Amino acid sequence: MSTASILIIDDERDIRAALRGIFEDEGWQVSEAGNGTEGLAMALDGDFDLIFLDIWMPGLDGMGVLVSMREKGVDTPVIMISGHGNIETAVTALKNGAFDFIEKPLSLDDTLVAAGKALELSRLKRENRELRSRIRPEGVPVIIGSSPGIVRLRQLIEQVAPTEAWVLITGENGTGKEVAARAIHAASRRAAREMVCVNCAAIPEELIESELFGHEKGAFTGADKARKGKFELADKGTLFLDEIADMSLKTQAKILRILQEQKFERVGGTKSFRVDVRVIAATNKDLVREMTEGRFRQDLYYRLNVFPVTVPALRERAEDIPEMIGHFSRLMIEEQSLQPVRLDSEVMDALTRYAWPGNVRELRNFVERIYILYQGRDVDITMLPPEYRAAAARDALAEVPDGVTDFKEARARFEEAFLRRGLARADGNIARLAEAIGLERTYLYRKLKTYGIGIDEGRQRDGLGRQ
């Protein structure tokens, strides 16, 4: 952990100085407290990876500090140190939540070995918290489809993932840019570490530096504790900067410097932190246009655009839609124990013709909506939400003869074909047809009568009894 932050709590100045020298030689950041009360306050306010804590101190002793930290939810690994140790004291410290116990005089080798093990535990805890905070129903990143665009996307991911090259992913909202980023990370040499995600568009301008670089206590109003930023948390792993074009030019300049140097300071701090991160950036904007219009730095673009990857829009790979619906359907069945929904061929045809402005995200939401409404049922075209039925209406429009040039006649031909097909799909049920196409039933009756379409059968099925 190259940017480890360690707190030493000991009333002996020489011990603190010796430990500081050992840890700073390893490149770690060190803070000190000369008594238990000061040390407890720093442990509660700070964001440390490891704490070295002396047991025997005047006033609040080390055991009291340890118990108070654990009671207040601080789970930072603690190594207890003592010049008067015995087995009983060591056992008590471990029972109270200490990670390890070492005796004075301190051995350089023993101290470094204990610190290394504790820092590895601290890293695993941080990664576990990060994973829990961003867990997704999708689980392992899966890119569904066999269209040429998706086959090419998978090929590019396979090529770039094992390298250390930075990647710039472009594509419309909802196409799956983050899924592509996760697939790259999962197949990389950094897969054992975490991929830390930052949505640059969702963070207020005044907070984005703190979010990315961290801050020290008191750096600004409300900064009551020191906090690590995303760059620091992503050390040895991957940093995913989503919607990179939504950062201000001021923040872009700072990002560029840090990307070049892999070194930064926390907001309000003076210590430099060096990190090793692989950057994957993504945007739904045309960065060439953004540069031309002065909203995106050219030097940052060329720094990020080492290996460009584009995720195609769903409308550009409509042949993948049935496979994707099948995938999302399996997730609904497995994760929510819902009964299967069966979509007839007309429904599937309509869905492949729909434009999907929300892309894969909209498709997944659609599948979830259909399962909530119709689990265990067969779904026909009349049961689709209105926006998806509109795609089916193009079939009826195609039935208007090419020779029709009068607008009123064309509309009449379209309406008749549309209503005939709709009533057939509704099995002659006028109430069902009215609900499906969003018309008031009285108005629909008049339209059906105008075109002489199954009016008597419709009334009987409707139960109104009108002749």
Coordinates of C-alpha atoms in Angstrom, one line a residue, residues 37-299:
T37 CA -6.9 11.4 24.6
E38 CA -5.3 13.1 21.7
G39 CA -4.8 9.9 19.9
L40 CA -8.4 8.8 20.3
A41 CA -9.6 12.2 18.9
M42 CA -7.3 11.8 15.9
A43 CA -8.4 8.2 15.3
L44 CA -12.1 9.3 15.3
D45 CA -11.5 12.3 13.1
G46 CA -9.0 10.9 10.6
D47 CA -8.9 8.2 7.9
F48 CA -6.0 6.0 8.8
D49 CA -4.9 2.6 7.4
L50 CA -3.1 1.5 10.6
I51 CA -2.7 2.6 14.2
F52 CA 0.2 1.8 16.4
L53 CA -1.0 2.1 20.0
D54 CA 1.0 2.0 23.2
I55 CA -0.7 0.2 26.1
W56 CA 0.9 1.9 29.1
M57 CA 0.3 5.7 29.0
P58 CA -0.7 8.2 31.7
G59 CA -4.4 9.2 31.7
L60 CA -6.3 7.3 29.1
D61 CA -4.3 4.2 28.4
G62 CA -4.0 2.2 25.2
M63 CA -6.6 -0.4 26.2
G64 CA -9.1 2.4 26.9
V65 CA -8.4 4.0 23.5
L66 CA -8.8 0.7 21.7
V67 CA -12.2 -0.1 23.4
S68 CA -13.5 3.4 22.7
M69 CA -12.5 3.2 19.1
R70 CA -14.3 -0.1 18.6
E71 CA -17.4 1.2 20.4
K72 CA -17.5 4.2 18.1
G73 CA -17.2 2.1 15.0
V74 CA -13.6 2.7 14.0
D75 CA -12.4 -0.7 12.5
T76 CA -8.9 0.4 11.5
P77 CA -6.3 -2.3 12.3
V78 CA -4.5 -1.6 15.6
I79 CA -1.1 -3.0 16.6
M80 CA -0.6 -2.7 20.4
I81 CA 2.9 -2.1 21.7
S82 CA 4.2 -2.4 25.2
G83 CA 7.4 -2.6 27.2
H84 CA 5.7 -4.5 30.0
G85 CA 3.9 -7.1 28.0
N86 CA 2.7 -10.5 29.2
I87 CA 0.5 -13.1 27.7
E88 CA -2.6 -12.0 29.7
T89 CA -2.2 -8.4 28.4
A90 CA -1.8 -9.6 24.8
V91 CA -4.8 -11.8 25.0
T92 CA -6.9 -9.0 26.4
A93 CA -5.8 -6.7 23.7
L94 CA -6.7 -9.2 21.0
K95 CA -10.1 -9.9 22.5
N96 CA -10.8 -6.1 22.5
G97 CA -10.1 -6.0 18.8
A98 CA -6.4 -5.4 18.3
F99 CA -4.9 -6.9 15.2
D100 CA -1.5 -7.8 16.7
F101 CA 0.7 -7.2 19.8
I102 CA 4.4 -6.6 19.7
E103 CA 6.8 -5.9 22.6
K104 CA 9.4 -3.2 23.2
P105 CA 12.2 -2.8 22.3
L106 CA 10.8 -2.9 18.8
S107 CA 12.5 -5.1 16.2
L108 CA 12.7 -3.5 12.7
D109 CA 11.8 -6.8 11.0
D110 CA 8.9 -7.7 13.3
T111 CA 7.5 -4.2 13.1
L112 CA 7.5 -4.1 9.3
V113 CA 6.1 -7.6 9.0
A114 CA 3.2 -6.8 11.4
A115 CA 2.6 -3.5 9.7
G116 CA 2.5 -5.2 6.2
K117 CA 0.0 -7.7 7.3
A118 CA -2.2 -5.1 9.0
L119 CA -2.1 -2.8 5.9
E120 CA -3.1 -5.7 3.7
L121 CA -6.1 -6.3 6.0
S122 CA -6.9 -2.6 5.8
R123 CA -6.8 -2.7 2.0
L124 CA -9.1 -5.7 1.9
K125 CA -11.6 -4.0 4.2
R126 CA -11.6 -0.9 2.0
E127 CA -12.1 -2.9 -1.2
N128 CA -14.9 -4.8 0.5
R129 CA -16.7 -1.6 1.5
E130 CA -16.3 -0.2 -2.0
L131 CA -17.6 -3.4 -3.6
R132 CA -20.7 -3.5 -1.3
S133 CA -21.4 0.2 -2.0
R134 CA -21.5 -0.3 -5.7
I135 CA -22.8 -3.8 -6.1
R136 CA -25.0 -4.3 -9.2
P137 CA -27.6 -6.9 -10.0
E138 CA -25.6 -7.6 -13.2
G139 CA -22.7 -9.2 -11.2
V140 CA -19.9 -10.2 -13.6
P141 CA -19.8 -7.8 -16.5
V142 CA -21.5 -9.4 -19.5
I143 CA -21.7 -7.9 -23.0
I144 CA -24.7 -9.5 -24.7
G145 CA -25.1 -9.8 -28.5
S146 CA -23.6 -11.3 -31.7
S147 CA -24.0 -8.3 -34.0
P148 CA -20.8 -7.2 -35.9
G149 CA -20.5 -4.1 -33.6
I150 CA -20.6 -6.1 -30.4
V151 CA -18.3 -8.8 -31.8
R152 CA -15.8 -6.0 -32.6
L153 CA -16.3 -4.4 -29.1
R154 CA -15.4 -7.7 -27.4
Q155 CA -12.4 -8.1 -29.6
L156 CA -11.1 -4.7 -28.7
I157 CA -11.7 -5.4 -25.0
E158 CA -9.7 -8.7 -25.3
Q159 CA -6.9 -6.8 -27.0
V160 CA -6.5 -3.9 -24.6
A161 CA -7.4 -5.4 -21.2
P162 CA -4.1 -7.2 -20.6
T163 CA -2.1 -4.1 -21.3
E164 CA -1.7 -1.0 -19.1
A165 CA -3.0 1.3 -21.8
W166 CA -5.6 3.9 -20.8
V167 CA -8.9 3.6 -22.5
L168 CA -11.5 6.2 -23.7
I169 CA -14.9 4.8 -24.1
T170 CA -17.5 6.7 -26.1
G171 CA -21.2 6.0 -26.7
E172 CA -24.7 7.3 -26.0
N173 CA -26.3 7.3 -22.5
G174 CA -27.4 3.8 -21.5
T175 CA -25.3 1.9 -24.1
G176 CA -23.2 0.1 -21.4
K177 CA -20.0 2.1 -21.2
E178 CA -19.5 1.1 -17.6
V179 CA -20.1 -2.5 -18.4
A180 CA -17.4 -2.3 -21.0
A181 CA -15.1 -0.6 -18.5
R182 CA -15.7 -3.4 -16.0
A183 CA -15.0 -6.0 -18.6
I184 CA -11.7 -4.4 -19.4
H185 CA -10.8 -4.2 -15.7
A186 CA -11.9 -7.8 -15.0
A187 CA -9.6 -9.1 -17.8
S188 CA -6.7 -7.0 -16.7
R189 CA -3.7 -7.7 -14.5
R190 CA -5.3 -5.3 -12.0
A191 CA -8.4 -7.5 -11.6
A192 CA -7.5 -8.5 -8.0
R193 CA -7.8 -4.9 -7.0
E194 CA -10.9 -2.8 -7.3
M195 CA -12.2 -0.5 -10.0
V196 CA -13.1 2.8 -8.4
C197 CA -15.9 4.7 -10.2
V198 CA -16.4 8.4 -10.3
N199 CA -19.4 9.9 -12.1
C200 CA -18.0 13.3 -12.9
A201 CA -21.5 14.7 -13.9
A202 CA -23.0 13.8 -10.6
I203 CA -20.5 15.6 -8.3
P204 CA -20.9 19.4 -7.7
E205 CA -18.1 21.5 -9.1
E206 CA -17.0 22.7 -5.6
L207 CA -16.7 19.1 -4.3
I208 CA -15.1 17.3 -7.2
E209 CA -11.5 18.0 -6.2
S210 CA -12.3 16.6 -2.7
E211 CA -14.0 13.6 -4.2
L212 CA -11.0 12.8 -6.5
F213 CA -8.0 13.8 -4.3
G214 CA -9.4 13.6 -0.8
H215 CA -9.2 16.3 1.8
E216 CA -7.6 17.0 5.2
K217 CA -9.6 17.8 8.3
G218 CA -10.7 21.5 8.3
A219 CA -10.0 22.0 4.6
F220 CA -13.4 23.5 4.1
T221 CA -16.7 23.9 6.0
G222 CA -18.0 20.5 6.9
A223 CA -14.7 18.7 6.5
D224 CA -14.7 17.3 10.1
K225 CA -12.5 14.4 9.2
A226 CA -9.7 13.6 6.8
R227 CA -10.9 11.6 3.8
K228 CA -9.1 9.7 1.0
G229 CA -10.1 10.5 -2.5
K230 CA -10.8 8.2 -5.4
F231 CA -7.3 8.4 -6.8
E232 CA -5.9 7.2 -3.5
L233 CA -8.5 4.5 -3.2
A234 CA -7.7 3.2 -6.7
D235 CA -4.0 2.8 -6.0
K236 CA -2.8 -0.4 -7.8
G237 CA -6.2 -0.7 -9.4
T238 CA -8.4 1.0 -12.0
L239 CA -10.0 4.4 -11.9
F240 CA -13.1 4.8 -14.0
L241 CA -13.9 8.4 -14.8
D242 CA -17.5 8.4 -16.2
E243 CA -18.8 11.4 -18.1
I244 CA -15.4 13.0 -18.2
A245 CA -16.5 15.8 -20.4
D246 CA -18.8 17.2 -17.7
M247 CA -15.8 18.5 -15.6
S248 CA -15.0 22.2 -15.7
L249 CA -11.8 23.4 -17.5
K250 CA -10.3 24.2 -14.1
T251 CA -10.7 20.6 -12.9
Q252 CA -9.6 19.2 -16.2
A253 CA -6.3 21.1 -15.8
K254 CA -5.7 19.6 -12.3
I255 CA -6.7 16.1 -13.6
L256 CA -4.2 16.4 -16.4
R257 CA -1.4 17.2 -14.1
I258 CA -2.2 14.4 -11.8
L259 CA -2.6 11.9 -14.6
Q260 CA 0.8 12.9 -16.0
E261 CA 2.6 12.8 -12.6
Q262 CA 0.5 10.1 -10.8
K263 CA 1.1 12.4 -7.7
F264 CA -1.2 14.8 -5.9
E265 CA -2.0 16.5 -2.6
R266 CA -5.3 16.3 -0.7
V267 CA -7.4 19.4 -0.6
G268 CA -6.1 21.5 2.3
G269 CA -2.9 19.4 2.7
T270 CA 0.7 19.7 1.7
K271 CA 1.8 16.1 1.7
S272 CA 2.2 14.5 -1.7
F273 CA 0.7 11.1 -2.4
R274 CA 2.0 9.0 -5.3
V275 CA -0.3 6.4 -6.8
D276 CA -0.3 3.8 -9.5
V277 CA -3.7 3.8 -11.3
R278 CA -4.9 2.7 -14.7
V279 CA -7.5 5.2 -16.0
I280 CA -10.5 4.3 -18.1
A281 CA -12.6 7.3 -19.1
A282 CA -16.0 7.5 -20.7
T283 CA -18.3 10.1 -22.2
N284 CA -21.5 10.4 -24.2
K285 CA -20.3 13.6 -25.8
D286 CA -18.4 14.3 -29.0
L287 CA -15.0 15.3 -27.6
V288 CA -13.7 16.6 -30.9
R289 CA -16.6 19.1 -31.0
E290 CA -16.2 19.9 -27.3
M291 CA -12.5 20.7 -28.0
T292 CA -13.4 22.8 -31.0
E293 CA -15.9 24.8 -28.9
G294 CA -13.5 25.3 -26.1
R295 CA -15.2 23.1 -23.5
F296 CA -12.6 20.3 -23.3
R297 CA -8.8 20.5 -23.1
Q298 CA -7.0 19.2 -26.1
D299 CA -4.0 18.0 -24.1

